[in-house]
Amino acid sequence: MLFGHNSNVAVGSDTVHVQTEDRGANHAFIDTTVHWKGRVLHRRTNNYQDLLPLDAERESTVKARVDEQHRAVIEEIRSGALQLSFPATPQARVPAVAKLATEVPEGVAPALNLKVLKIELVNAKTWLFGKRATLQLMVRDSAGNPVSGAETKARIEGALSPAEFTAVSGDDGYATSEFEMPKLSGPEVALAIEATRNGAKGVLRFQLRVKPRI
């Protein structure tokens, strides 16, 4: 069984995402990353080779270490013991955006390079823990700028009971969607993600491989 946590932590006017994962007995280390606007600001790893081979009791110890490492990183961020360096965000486009907004007729949303949205699944390799799915999404416009207020929808194609899971991107273009994986009805399964904003749309799709039951 793999263990993990995902948390958002406020740092001044910014929000960072802290993710801690158990990489499994084949790798035997606990990995914590701090993300901001799709960038990794800090990474911390600790191995648990001393607990191999795992049994029920040692798995409980791994879980405790995952919990403690995640908690420690969050506390260090909040206390300032862990100093995060935030890359400068380009500001050159801001005056042009503000001017465009004043020239748009009432009731019509400005384009803001939103004809095509780009979606990135930041944690593409680690989005699924057992039956728990956590999608860390970054939404950008065609110029690569973060898009706030974009509605994201995720669905599992091939699920026994179809359902959509929604989230809205923040000022940094970042959206997080968490849900329990639905039961699957067939071998053809895919994760489909869609983002929309002011008539613009982006689609991301991953084919999923289902492990055969033994």
mmCIF file with all atom_site columns, C-alpha atoms in Angstrom:
data_model
loop_
_atom_site.group_PDB
_atom_site.id
_atom_site.type_symbol
_atom_site.label_atom_id
_atom_site.label_alt_id
_atom_site.label_comp_id
_atom_site.label_asym_id
_atom_site.label_entity_id
_atom_site.label_seq_id
_atom_site.pdbx_PDB_ins_code
_atom_site.Cartn_x
_atom_site.Cartn_y
_atom_site.Cartn_z
_atom_site.occupancy
_atom_site.B_iso_or_equiv
_atom_site.pdbx_formal_charge
_atom_site.auth_seq_id
_atom_site.auth_comp_id
_atom_site.auth_asym_id
_atom_site.auth_atom_id
_atom_site.pdbx_PDB_model_num
ATOM 1   C CA . MET A 1 1   ? 0.000   0.000   0.000   1.00 0.00 ? 1   MET A CA 1
ATOM 2   C CA . LEU A 1 2   ? 1.291   3.465   -0.927  1.00 0.00 ? 2   LEU A CA 1
ATOM 3   C CA . PHE A 1 3   ? 0.805   6.463   1.344   1.00 0.00 ? 3   PHE A CA 1
ATOM 4   C CA . GLY A 1 4   ? 0.731   10.173  0.604   1.00 0.00 ? 4   GLY A CA 1
ATOM 5   C CA . HIS A 1 5   ? -0.568  13.650  1.423   1.00 0.00 ? 5   HIS A CA 1
ATOM 6   C CA . ASN A 1 6   ? -1.420  16.824  -0.498  1.00 0.00 ? 6   ASN A CA 1
ATOM 7   C CA . SER A 1 7   ? -1.800  20.220  1.210   1.00 0.00 ? 7   SER A CA 1
ATOM 8   C CA . ASN A 1 8   ? -2.010  23.875  0.230   1.00 0.00 ? 8   ASN A CA 1
ATOM 9   C CA . VAL A 1 9   ? -0.050  26.298  2.441   1.00 0.00 ? 9   VAL A CA 1
ATOM 10  C CA . ALA A 1 10  ? -0.306  30.100  2.375   1.00 0.00 ? 10  ALA A CA 1
ATOM 11  C CA . VAL A 1 11  ? 3.015   31.950  2.193   1.00 0.00 ? 11  VAL A CA 1
ATOM 12  C CA . GLY A 1 12  ? 2.264   35.661  2.360   1.00 0.00 ? 12  GLY A CA 1
ATOM 13  C CA . SER A 1 13  ? 0.092   36.453  -0.660  1.00 0.00 ? 13  SER A CA 1
ATOM 14  C CA . ASP A 1 14  ? 1.110   33.198  -2.399  1.00 0.00 ? 14  ASP A CA 1
ATOM 15  C CA . THR A 1 15  ? -0.059  29.613  -1.970  1.00 0.00 ? 15  THR A CA 1
ATOM 16  C CA . VAL A 1 16  ? 2.245   26.622  -2.367  1.00 0.00 ? 16  VAL A CA 1
ATOM 17  C CA . HIS A 1 17  ? 1.243   22.994  -2.778  1.00 0.00 ? 17  HIS A CA 1
ATOM 18  C CA . VAL A 1 18  ? 3.018   20.415  -0.617  1.00 0.00 ? 18  VAL A CA 1
ATOM 19  C CA . GLN A 1 19  ? 2.956   16.815  -1.797  1.00 0.00 ? 19  GLN A CA 1
ATOM 20  C CA . THR A 1 20  ? 4.463   13.866  0.063   1.00 0.00 ? 20  THR A CA 1
ATOM 21  C CA . GLU A 1 21  ? 4.599   10.402  -1.481  1.00 0.00 ? 21  GLU A CA 1
ATOM 22  C CA . ASP A 1 22  ? 5.779   6.937   -0.598  1.00 0.00 ? 22  ASP A CA 1
ATOM 23  C CA . ARG A 1 23  ? 7.595   5.770   -3.742  1.00 0.00 ? 23  ARG A CA 1
ATOM 24  C CA . GLY A 1 24  ? 6.996   2.106   -2.938  1.00 0.00 ? 24  GLY A CA 1
ATOM 25  C CA . ALA A 1 25  ? 9.171   -0.761  -1.723  1.00 0.00 ? 25  ALA A CA 1
ATOM 26  C CA . ASN A 1 26  ? 10.997  -0.997  -5.062  1.00 0.00 ? 26  ASN A CA 1
ATOM 27  C CA . HIS A 1 27  ? 12.433  2.473   -4.448  1.00 0.00 ? 27  HIS A CA 1
ATOM 28  C CA . ALA A 1 28  ? 12.001  2.676   -0.660  1.00 0.00 ? 28  ALA A CA 1
ATOM 29  C CA . PHE A 1 29  ? 12.043  6.415   -0.170  1.00 0.00 ? 29  PHE A CA 1
ATOM 30  C CA . ILE A 1 30  ? 9.630   9.148   0.879   1.00 0.00 ? 30  ILE A CA 1
ATOM 31  C CA . ASP A 1 31  ? 9.533   12.150  -1.437  1.00 0.00 ? 31  ASP A CA 1
ATOM 32  C CA . THR A 1 32  ? 8.179   15.601  -0.515  1.00 0.00 ? 32  THR A CA 1
ATOM 33  C CA . THR A 1 33  ? 7.939   18.402  -3.090  1.00 0.00 ? 33  THR A CA 1
ATOM 34  C CA . VAL A 1 34  ? 6.769   21.999  -2.712  1.00 0.00 ? 34  VAL A CA 1
ATOM 35  C CA . HIS A 1 35  ? 5.112   23.346  -5.890  1.00 0.00 ? 35  HIS A CA 1
ATOM 36  C CA . TRP A 1 36  ? 4.290   26.917  -6.875  1.00 0.00 ? 36  TRP A CA 1
ATOM 37  C CA . LYS A 1 37  ? 2.708   27.734  -10.232 1.00 0.00 ? 37  LYS A CA 1
ATOM 38  C CA . GLY A 1 38  ? 3.877   24.393  -11.606 1.00 0.00 ? 38  GLY A CA 1
ATOM 39  C CA . ARG A 1 39  ? 7.473   24.871  -10.398 1.00 0.00 ? 39  ARG A CA 1
ATOM 40  C CA . VAL A 1 40  ? 9.244   22.837  -7.734  1.00 0.00 ? 40  VAL A CA 1
ATOM 41  C CA . LEU A 1 41  ? 10.626  25.182  -5.059  1.00 0.00 ? 41  LEU A CA 1
ATOM 42  C CA . HIS A 1 42  ? 11.858  22.534  -2.625  1.00 0.00 ? 42  HIS A CA 1
ATOM 43  C CA . ARG A 1 43  ? 12.364  18.789  -2.513  1.00 0.00 ? 43  ARG A CA 1
ATOM 44  C CA . ARG A 1 44  ? 13.108  16.498  0.403   1.00 0.00 ? 44  ARG A CA 1
ATOM 45  C CA . THR A 1 45  ? 13.674  12.737  0.290   1.00 0.00 ? 45  THR A CA 1
ATOM 46  C CA . ASN A 1 46  ? 14.338  10.144  2.964   1.00 0.00 ? 46  ASN A CA 1
ATOM 47  C CA . ASN A 1 47  ? 14.776  6.425   2.404   1.00 0.00 ? 47  ASN A CA 1
ATOM 48  C CA . TYR A 1 48  ? 13.398  3.587   4.480   1.00 0.00 ? 48  TYR A CA 1
ATOM 49  C CA . GLN A 1 49  ? 15.741  0.813   3.440   1.00 0.00 ? 49  GLN A CA 1
ATOM 50  C CA . ASP A 1 50  ? 15.970  -0.104  7.126   1.00 0.00 ? 50  ASP A CA 1
ATOM 51  C CA . LEU A 1 51  ? 12.351  -1.294  7.039   1.00 0.00 ? 51  LEU A CA 1
ATOM 52  C CA . LEU A 1 52  ? 12.700  -3.728  4.138   1.00 0.00 ? 52  LEU A CA 1
ATOM 53  C CA . PRO A 1 53  ? 11.245  -6.245  3.579   1.00 0.00 ? 53  PRO A CA 1
ATOM 54  C CA . LEU A 1 54  ? 7.902   -4.719  4.536   1.00 0.00 ? 54  LEU A CA 1
ATOM 55  C CA . ASP A 1 55  ? 5.259   -6.408  6.635   1.00 0.00 ? 55  ASP A CA 1
ATOM 56  C CA . ALA A 1 56  ? 2.090   -5.029  8.220   1.00 0.00 ? 56  ALA A CA 1
ATOM 57  C CA . GLU A 1 57  ? 3.921   -3.525  11.194  1.00 0.00 ? 57  GLU A CA 1
ATOM 58  C CA . ARG A 1 58  ? 6.655   -1.961  9.072   1.00 0.00 ? 58  ARG A CA 1
ATOM 59  C CA . GLU A 1 59  ? 4.070   -0.524  6.657   1.00 0.00 ? 59  GLU A CA 1
ATOM 60  C CA . SER A 1 60  ? 2.569   1.280   9.648   1.00 0.00 ? 60  SER A CA 1
ATOM 61  C CA . THR A 1 61  ? 6.007   2.706   10.381  1.00 0.00 ? 61  THR A CA 1
ATOM 62  C CA . VAL A 1 62  ? 6.343   3.887   6.772   1.00 0.00 ? 62  VAL A CA 1
ATOM 63  C CA . LYS A 1 63  ? 2.970   5.626   7.023   1.00 0.00 ? 63  LYS A CA 1
ATOM 64  C CA . ALA A 1 64  ? 4.050   7.324   10.248  1.00 0.00 ? 64  ALA A CA 1
ATOM 65  C CA . ARG A 1 65  ? 7.235   8.564   8.558   1.00 0.00 ? 65  ARG A CA 1
ATOM 66  C CA . VAL A 1 66  ? 5.237   9.880   5.583   1.00 0.00 ? 66  VAL A CA 1
ATOM 67  C CA . ASP A 1 67  ? 2.892   11.711  7.978   1.00 0.00 ? 67  ASP A CA 1
ATOM 68  C CA . GLU A 1 68  ? 5.779   13.159  9.971   1.00 0.00 ? 68  GLU A CA 1
ATOM 69  C CA . GLN A 1 69  ? 7.790   14.310  6.924   1.00 0.00 ? 69  GLN A CA 1
ATOM 70  C CA . HIS A 1 70  ? 4.731   16.014  5.428   1.00 0.00 ? 70  HIS A CA 1
ATOM 71  C CA . ARG A 1 71  ? 3.882   17.708  8.726   1.00 0.00 ? 71  ARG A CA 1
ATOM 72  C CA . ALA A 1 72  ? 7.489   18.817  9.275   1.00 0.00 ? 72  ALA A CA 1
ATOM 73  C CA . VAL A 1 73  ? 7.795   20.487  5.863   1.00 0.00 ? 73  VAL A CA 1
ATOM 74  C CA . ILE A 1 74  ? 4.493   22.340  6.353   1.00 0.00 ? 74  ILE A CA 1
ATOM 75  C CA . GLU A 1 75  ? 5.529   23.529  9.828   1.00 0.00 ? 75  GLU A CA 1
ATOM 76  C CA . GLU A 1 76  ? 8.911   24.714  8.502   1.00 0.00 ? 76  GLU A CA 1
ATOM 77  C CA . ILE A 1 77  ? 7.180   26.689  5.746   1.00 0.00 ? 77  ILE A CA 1
ATOM 78  C CA . ARG A 1 78  ? 4.733   28.305  8.163   1.00 0.00 ? 78  ARG A CA 1
ATOM 79  C CA . SER A 1 79  ? 7.420   29.142  10.734  1.00 0.00 ? 79  SER A CA 1
ATOM 80  C CA . GLY A 1 80  ? 9.843   30.475  8.124   1.00 0.00 ? 80  GLY A CA 1
ATOM 81  C CA . ALA A 1 81  ? 12.482  27.867  8.956   1.00 0.00 ? 81  ALA A CA 1
ATOM 82  C CA . LEU A 1 82  ? 12.223  26.704  5.340   1.00 0.00 ? 82  LEU A CA 1
ATOM 83  C CA . GLN A 1 83  ? 12.907  29.719  3.132   1.00 0.00 ? 83  GLN A CA 1
ATOM 84  C CA . LEU A 1 84  ? 11.324  29.389  -0.302  1.00 0.00 ? 84  LEU A CA 1
ATOM 85  C CA . SER A 1 85  ? 12.637  31.363  -3.240  1.00 0.00 ? 85  SER A CA 1
ATOM 86  C CA . PHE A 1 86  ? 9.828   32.445  -5.573  1.00 0.00 ? 86  PHE A CA 1
ATOM 87  C CA . PRO A 1 87  ? 10.893  33.061  -9.183  1.00 0.00 ? 87  PRO A CA 1
ATOM 88  C CA . ALA A 1 88  ? 9.992   36.476  -10.507 1.00 0.00 ? 88  ALA A CA 1
ATOM 89  C CA . THR A 1 89  ? 6.764   36.569  -12.477 1.00 0.00 ? 89  THR A CA 1
ATOM 90  C CA . PRO A 1 90  ? 6.908   38.569  -15.731 1.00 0.00 ? 90  PRO A CA 1
ATOM 91  C CA . GLN A 1 91  ? 4.853   41.763  -15.423 1.00 0.00 ? 91  GLN A CA 1
ATOM 92  C CA . ALA A 1 92  ? 5.366   43.274  -18.854 1.00 0.00 ? 92  ALA A CA 1
ATOM 93  C CA . ARG A 1 93  ? 1.960   42.110  -20.095 1.00 0.00 ? 93  ARG A CA 1
ATOM 94  C CA . VAL A 1 94  ? -0.077  43.605  -17.266 1.00 0.00 ? 94  VAL A CA 1
ATOM 95  C CA . PRO A 1 95  ? -0.544  47.166  -18.674 1.00 0.00 ? 95  PRO A CA 1
ATOM 96  C CA . ALA A 1 96  ? -1.687  45.761  -22.038 1.00 0.00 ? 96  ALA A CA 1
ATOM 97  C CA . VAL A 1 97  ? -4.228  43.495  -20.326 1.00 0.00 ? 97  VAL A CA 1
ATOM 98  C CA . ALA A 1 98  ? -5.603  46.365  -18.262 1.00 0.00 ? 98  ALA A CA 1
ATOM 99  C CA . LYS A 1 99  ? -5.970  48.556  -21.357 1.00 0.00 ? 99  LYS A CA 1
ATOM 100 C CA . LEU A 1 100 ? -7.728  45.798  -23.278 1.00 0.00 ? 100 LEU A CA 1
ATOM 101 C CA . ALA A 1 101 ? -10.241 45.321  -20.476 1.00 0.00 ? 101 ALA A CA 1
ATOM 102 C CA . THR A 1 102 ? -11.323 48.976  -20.633 1.00 0.00 ? 102 THR A CA 1
ATOM 103 C CA . GLU A 1 103 ? -11.966 48.774  -24.377 1.00 0.00 ? 103 GLU A CA 1
ATOM 104 C CA . VAL A 1 104 ? -14.216 45.680  -24.291 1.00 0.00 ? 104 VAL A CA 1
ATOM 105 C CA . PRO A 1 105 ? -17.975 46.408  -24.657 1.00 0.00 ? 105 PRO A CA 1
ATOM 106 C CA . GLU A 1 106 ? -20.124 45.716  -21.598 1.00 0.00 ? 106 GLU A CA 1
ATOM 107 C CA . GLY A 1 107 ? -20.998 42.027  -21.212 1.00 0.00 ? 107 GLY A CA 1
ATOM 108 C CA . VAL A 1 108 ? -18.166 40.829  -23.458 1.00 0.00 ? 108 VAL A CA 1
ATOM 109 C CA . ALA A 1 109 ? -15.177 39.145  -21.769 1.00 0.00 ? 109 ALA A CA 1
ATOM 110 C CA . PRO A 1 110 ? -11.670 40.112  -23.017 1.00 0.00 ? 110 PRO A CA 1
ATOM 111 C CA . ALA A 1 111 ? -9.832  37.470  -25.032 1.00 0.00 ? 111 ALA A CA 1
ATOM 112 C CA . LEU A 1 112 ? -6.552  37.559  -23.082 1.00 0.00 ? 112 LEU A CA 1
ATOM 113 C CA . ASN A 1 113 ? -4.981  34.954  -25.398 1.00 0.00 ? 113 ASN A CA 1
ATOM 114 C CA . LEU A 1 114 ? -7.621  32.432  -24.301 1.00 0.00 ? 114 LEU A CA 1
ATOM 115 C CA . LYS A 1 115 ? -8.616  31.039  -27.705 1.00 0.00 ? 115 LYS A CA 1
ATOM 116 C CA . VAL A 1 116 ? -6.797  27.860  -26.762 1.00 0.00 ? 116 VAL A CA 1
ATOM 117 C CA . LEU A 1 117 ? -6.086  26.754  -23.211 1.00 0.00 ? 117 LEU A CA 1
ATOM 118 C CA . LYS A 1 118 ? -3.153  24.562  -22.317 1.00 0.00 ? 118 LYS A CA 1
ATOM 119 C CA . ILE A 1 119 ? -3.566  22.079  -19.476 1.00 0.00 ? 119 ILE A CA 1
ATOM 120 C CA . GLU A 1 120 ? -0.686  20.423  -17.653 1.00 0.00 ? 120 GLU A CA 1
ATOM 121 C CA . LEU A 1 121 ? -1.104  17.572  -15.201 1.00 0.00 ? 121 LEU A CA 1
ATOM 122 C CA . VAL A 1 122 ? 1.768   18.519  -12.928 1.00 0.00 ? 122 VAL A CA 1
ATOM 123 C CA . ASN A 1 123 ? 1.797   15.218  -11.037 1.00 0.00 ? 123 ASN A CA 1
ATOM 124 C CA . ALA A 1 124 ? 1.222   12.988  -14.075 1.00 0.00 ? 124 ALA A CA 1
ATOM 125 C CA . LYS A 1 125 ? 3.310   10.151  -12.623 1.00 0.00 ? 125 LYS A CA 1
ATOM 126 C CA . THR A 1 126 ? 1.919   10.239  -9.105  1.00 0.00 ? 126 THR A CA 1
ATOM 127 C CA . TRP A 1 127 ? -1.722  11.346  -9.357  1.00 0.00 ? 127 TRP A CA 1
ATOM 128 C CA . LEU A 1 128 ? -3.151  8.024   -8.138  1.00 0.00 ? 128 LEU A CA 1
ATOM 129 C CA . PHE A 1 129 ? -2.657  6.550   -4.634  1.00 0.00 ? 129 PHE A CA 1
ATOM 130 C CA . GLY A 1 130 ? -4.587  3.303   -4.392  1.00 0.00 ? 130 GLY A CA 1
ATOM 131 C CA . LYS A 1 131 ? -8.171  4.397   -5.076  1.00 0.00 ? 131 LYS A CA 1
ATOM 132 C CA . ARG A 1 132 ? -7.537  8.081   -4.285  1.00 0.00 ? 132 ARG A CA 1
ATOM 133 C CA . ALA A 1 133 ? -6.927  10.439  -7.207  1.00 0.00 ? 133 ALA A CA 1
ATOM 134 C CA . THR A 1 134 ? -5.370  13.895  -6.818  1.00 0.00 ? 134 THR A CA 1
ATOM 135 C CA . LEU A 1 135 ? -5.012  15.956  -9.989  1.00 0.00 ? 135 LEU A CA 1
ATOM 136 C CA . GLN A 1 136 ? -2.681  18.941  -9.769  1.00 0.00 ? 136 GLN A CA 1
ATOM 137 C CA . LEU A 1 137 ? -3.542  20.982  -12.838 1.00 0.00 ? 137 LEU A CA 1
ATOM 138 C CA . MET A 1 138 ? -1.936  24.063  -14.337 1.00 0.00 ? 138 MET A CA 1
ATOM 139 C CA . VAL A 1 139 ? -4.001  26.067  -16.863 1.00 0.00 ? 139 VAL A CA 1
ATOM 140 C CA . ARG A 1 140 ? -2.272  28.515  -19.213 1.00 0.00 ? 140 ARG A CA 1
ATOM 141 C CA . ASP A 1 141 ? -3.312  30.588  -22.213 1.00 0.00 ? 141 ASP A CA 1
ATOM 142 C CA . SER A 1 142 ? -1.739  30.274  -25.650 1.00 0.00 ? 142 SER A CA 1
ATOM 143 C CA . ALA A 1 143 ? 1.057   32.654  -24.599 1.00 0.00 ? 143 ALA A CA 1
ATOM 144 C CA . GLY A 1 144 ? 1.932   30.525  -21.574 1.00 0.00 ? 144 GLY A CA 1
ATOM 145 C CA . ASN A 1 145 ? 0.418   32.859  -18.960 1.00 0.00 ? 145 ASN A CA 1
ATOM 146 C CA . PRO A 1 146 ? -1.461  31.358  -15.978 1.00 0.00 ? 146 PRO A CA 1
ATOM 147 C CA . VAL A 1 147 ? -5.251  31.544  -16.362 1.00 0.00 ? 147 VAL A CA 1
ATOM 148 C CA . SER A 1 148 ? -7.377  32.196  -13.279 1.00 0.00 ? 148 SER A CA 1
ATOM 149 C CA . GLY A 1 149 ? -11.038 31.296  -13.010 1.00 0.00 ? 149 GLY A CA 1
ATOM 150 C CA . ALA A 1 150 ? -10.828 28.411  -15.491 1.00 0.00 ? 150 ALA A CA 1
ATOM 151 C CA . GLU A 1 151 ? -13.270 25.611  -14.753 1.00 0.00 ? 151 GLU A CA 1
ATOM 152 C CA . THR A 1 152 ? -11.644 22.202  -14.969 1.00 0.00 ? 152 THR A CA 1
ATOM 153 C CA . LYS A 1 153 ? -13.570 18.962  -15.347 1.00 0.00 ? 153 LYS A CA 1
ATOM 154 C CA . ALA A 1 154 ? -12.062 15.510  -14.986 1.00 0.00 ? 154 ALA A CA 1
ATOM 155 C CA . ARG A 1 155 ? -13.762 12.234  -15.794 1.00 0.00 ? 155 ARG A CA 1
ATOM 156 C CA . ILE A 1 156 ? -12.765 8.606   -16.038 1.00 0.00 ? 156 ILE A CA 1
ATOM 157 C CA . GLU A 1 157 ? -13.865 7.181   -19.380 1.00 0.00 ? 157 GLU A CA 1
ATOM 158 C CA . GLY A 1 158 ? -14.815 3.550   -18.956 1.00 0.00 ? 158 GLY A CA 1
ATOM 159 C CA . ALA A 1 159 ? -16.130 4.008   -15.402 1.00 0.00 ? 159 ALA A CA 1
ATOM 160 C CA . LEU A 1 160 ? -19.098 1.913   -14.330 1.00 0.00 ? 160 LEU A CA 1
ATOM 161 C CA . SER A 1 161 ? -20.904 5.020   -13.089 1.00 0.00 ? 161 SER A CA 1
ATOM 162 C CA . PRO A 1 162 ? -19.830 8.116   -15.091 1.00 0.00 ? 162 PRO A CA 1
ATOM 163 C CA . ALA A 1 163 ? -19.093 11.191  -13.004 1.00 0.00 ? 163 ALA A CA 1
ATOM 164 C CA . GLU A 1 164 ? -17.319 14.537  -13.427 1.00 0.00 ? 164 GLU A CA 1
ATOM 165 C CA . PHE A 1 165 ? -15.011 16.108  -10.876 1.00 0.00 ? 165 PHE A CA 1
ATOM 166 C CA . THR A 1 166 ? -14.628 19.876  -11.079 1.00 0.00 ? 166 THR A CA 1
ATOM 167 C CA . ALA A 1 167 ? -12.230 22.515  -9.774  1.00 0.00 ? 167 ALA A CA 1
ATOM 168 C CA . VAL A 1 168 ? -11.515 26.173  -10.563 1.00 0.00 ? 168 VAL A CA 1
ATOM 169 C CA . SER A 1 169 ? -8.025  27.567  -11.133 1.00 0.00 ? 169 SER A CA 1
ATOM 170 C CA . GLY A 1 170 ? -6.723  30.245  -8.787  1.00 0.00 ? 170 GLY A CA 1
ATOM 171 C CA . ASP A 1 171 ? -4.825  33.436  -9.578  1.00 0.00 ? 171 ASP A CA 1
ATOM 172 C CA . ASP A 1 172 ? -1.723  31.334  -10.254 1.00 0.00 ? 172 ASP A CA 1
ATOM 173 C CA . GLY A 1 173 ? -3.547  29.127  -12.782 1.00 0.00 ? 173 GLY A CA 1
ATOM 174 C CA . TYR A 1 174 ? -3.337  26.179  -10.413 1.00 0.00 ? 174 TYR A CA 1
ATOM 175 C CA . ALA A 1 175 ? -6.291  23.871  -9.678  1.00 0.00 ? 175 ALA A CA 1
ATOM 176 C CA . THR A 1 176 ? -6.475  20.732  -7.553  1.00 0.00 ? 176 THR A CA 1
ATOM 177 C CA . SER A 1 177 ? -9.152  18.069  -7.926  1.00 0.00 ? 177 SER A CA 1
ATOM 178 C CA . GLU A 1 178 ? -9.417  15.138  -5.531  1.00 0.00 ? 178 GLU A CA 1
ATOM 179 C CA . PHE A 1 179 ? -11.783 12.169  -5.809  1.00 0.00 ? 179 PHE A CA 1
ATOM 180 C CA . GLU A 1 180 ? -12.181 8.456   -5.249  1.00 0.00 ? 180 GLU A CA 1
ATOM 181 C CA . MET A 1 181 ? -11.549 6.404   -8.383  1.00 0.00 ? 181 MET A CA 1
ATOM 182 C CA . PRO A 1 182 ? -14.858 4.976   -9.639  1.00 0.00 ? 182 PRO A CA 1
ATOM 183 C CA . LYS A 1 183 ? -15.310 1.301   -10.420 1.00 0.00 ? 183 LYS A CA 1
ATOM 184 C CA . LEU A 1 184 ? -14.347 0.436   -13.999 1.00 0.00 ? 184 LEU A CA 1
ATOM 185 C CA . SER A 1 185 ? -16.564 -1.332  -16.497 1.00 0.00 ? 185 SER A CA 1
ATOM 186 C CA . GLY A 1 186 ? -14.128 -2.377  -19.222 1.00 0.00 ? 186 GLY A CA 1
ATOM 187 C CA . PRO A 1 187 ? -10.508 -2.645  -20.384 1.00 0.00 ? 187 PRO A CA 1
ATOM 188 C CA . GLU A 1 188 ? -10.559 0.657   -22.333 1.00 0.00 ? 188 GLU A CA 1
ATOM 189 C CA . VAL A 1 189 ? -10.081 3.324   -19.688 1.00 0.00 ? 189 VAL A CA 1
ATOM 190 C CA . ALA A 1 190 ? -8.889  6.921   -19.998 1.00 0.00 ? 190 ALA A CA 1
ATOM 191 C CA . LEU A 1 191 ? -8.511  10.026  -17.857 1.00 0.00 ? 191 LEU A CA 1
ATOM 192 C CA . ALA A 1 192 ? -10.024 13.006  -19.693 1.00 0.00 ? 192 ALA A CA 1
ATOM 193 C CA . ILE A 1 193 ? -9.460  16.562  -18.437 1.00 0.00 ? 193 ILE A CA 1
ATOM 194 C CA . GLU A 1 194 ? -11.096 19.678  -19.841 1.00 0.00 ? 194 GLU A CA 1
ATOM 195 C CA . ALA A 1 195 ? -10.625 23.353  -18.983 1.00 0.00 ? 195 ALA A CA 1
ATOM 196 C CA . THR A 1 196 ? -12.875 26.220  -20.108 1.00 0.00 ? 196 THR A CA 1
ATOM 197 C CA . ARG A 1 197 ? -12.753 29.989  -19.640 1.00 0.00 ? 197 ARG A CA 1
ATOM 198 C CA . ASN A 1 198 ? -14.607 32.721  -21.510 1.00 0.00 ? 198 ASN A CA 1
ATOM 199 C CA . GLY A 1 199 ? -15.399 30.420  -24.423 1.00 0.00 ? 199 GLY A CA 1
ATOM 200 C CA . ALA A 1 200 ? -11.842 29.083  -24.689 1.00 0.00 ? 200 ALA A CA 1
ATOM 201 C CA . LYS A 1 201 ? -11.193 25.392  -24.159 1.00 0.00 ? 201 LYS A CA 1
ATOM 202 C CA . GLY A 1 202 ? -8.370  22.942  -23.607 1.00 0.00 ? 202 GLY A CA 1
ATOM 203 C CA . VAL A 1 203 ? -8.450  19.146  -23.459 1.00 0.00 ? 203 VAL A CA 1
ATOM 204 C CA . LEU A 1 204 ? -5.975  16.637  -22.048 1.00 0.00 ? 204 LEU A CA 1
ATOM 205 C CA . ARG A 1 205 ? -6.424  12.872  -22.283 1.00 0.00 ? 205 ARG A CA 1
ATOM 206 C CA . PHE A 1 206 ? -4.421  9.937   -20.894 1.00 0.00 ? 206 PHE A CA 1
ATOM 207 C CA . GLN A 1 207 ? -4.985  6.303   -21.787 1.00 0.00 ? 207 GLN A CA 1
ATOM 208 C CA . LEU A 1 208 ? -4.948  4.234   -18.580 1.00 0.00 ? 208 LEU A CA 1
ATOM 209 C CA . ARG A 1 209 ? -3.752  0.686   -18.278 1.00 0.00 ? 209 ARG A CA 1
ATOM 210 C CA . VAL A 1 210 ? -5.892  -1.478  -16.045 1.00 0.00 ? 210 VAL A CA 1
ATOM 211 C CA . LYS A 1 211 ? -4.095  -4.128  -14.043 1.00 0.00 ? 211 LYS A CA 1
ATOM 212 C CA . PRO A 1 212 ? -5.628  -7.550  -14.683 1.00 0.00 ? 212 PRO A CA 1
ATOM 213 C CA . ARG A 1 213 ? -7.177  -9.281  -11.696 1.00 0.00 ? 213 ARG A CA 1
ATOM 214 C CA . ILE A 1 214 ? -5.389  -12.406 -10.626 1.00 0.00 ? 214 ILE A CA 1
#
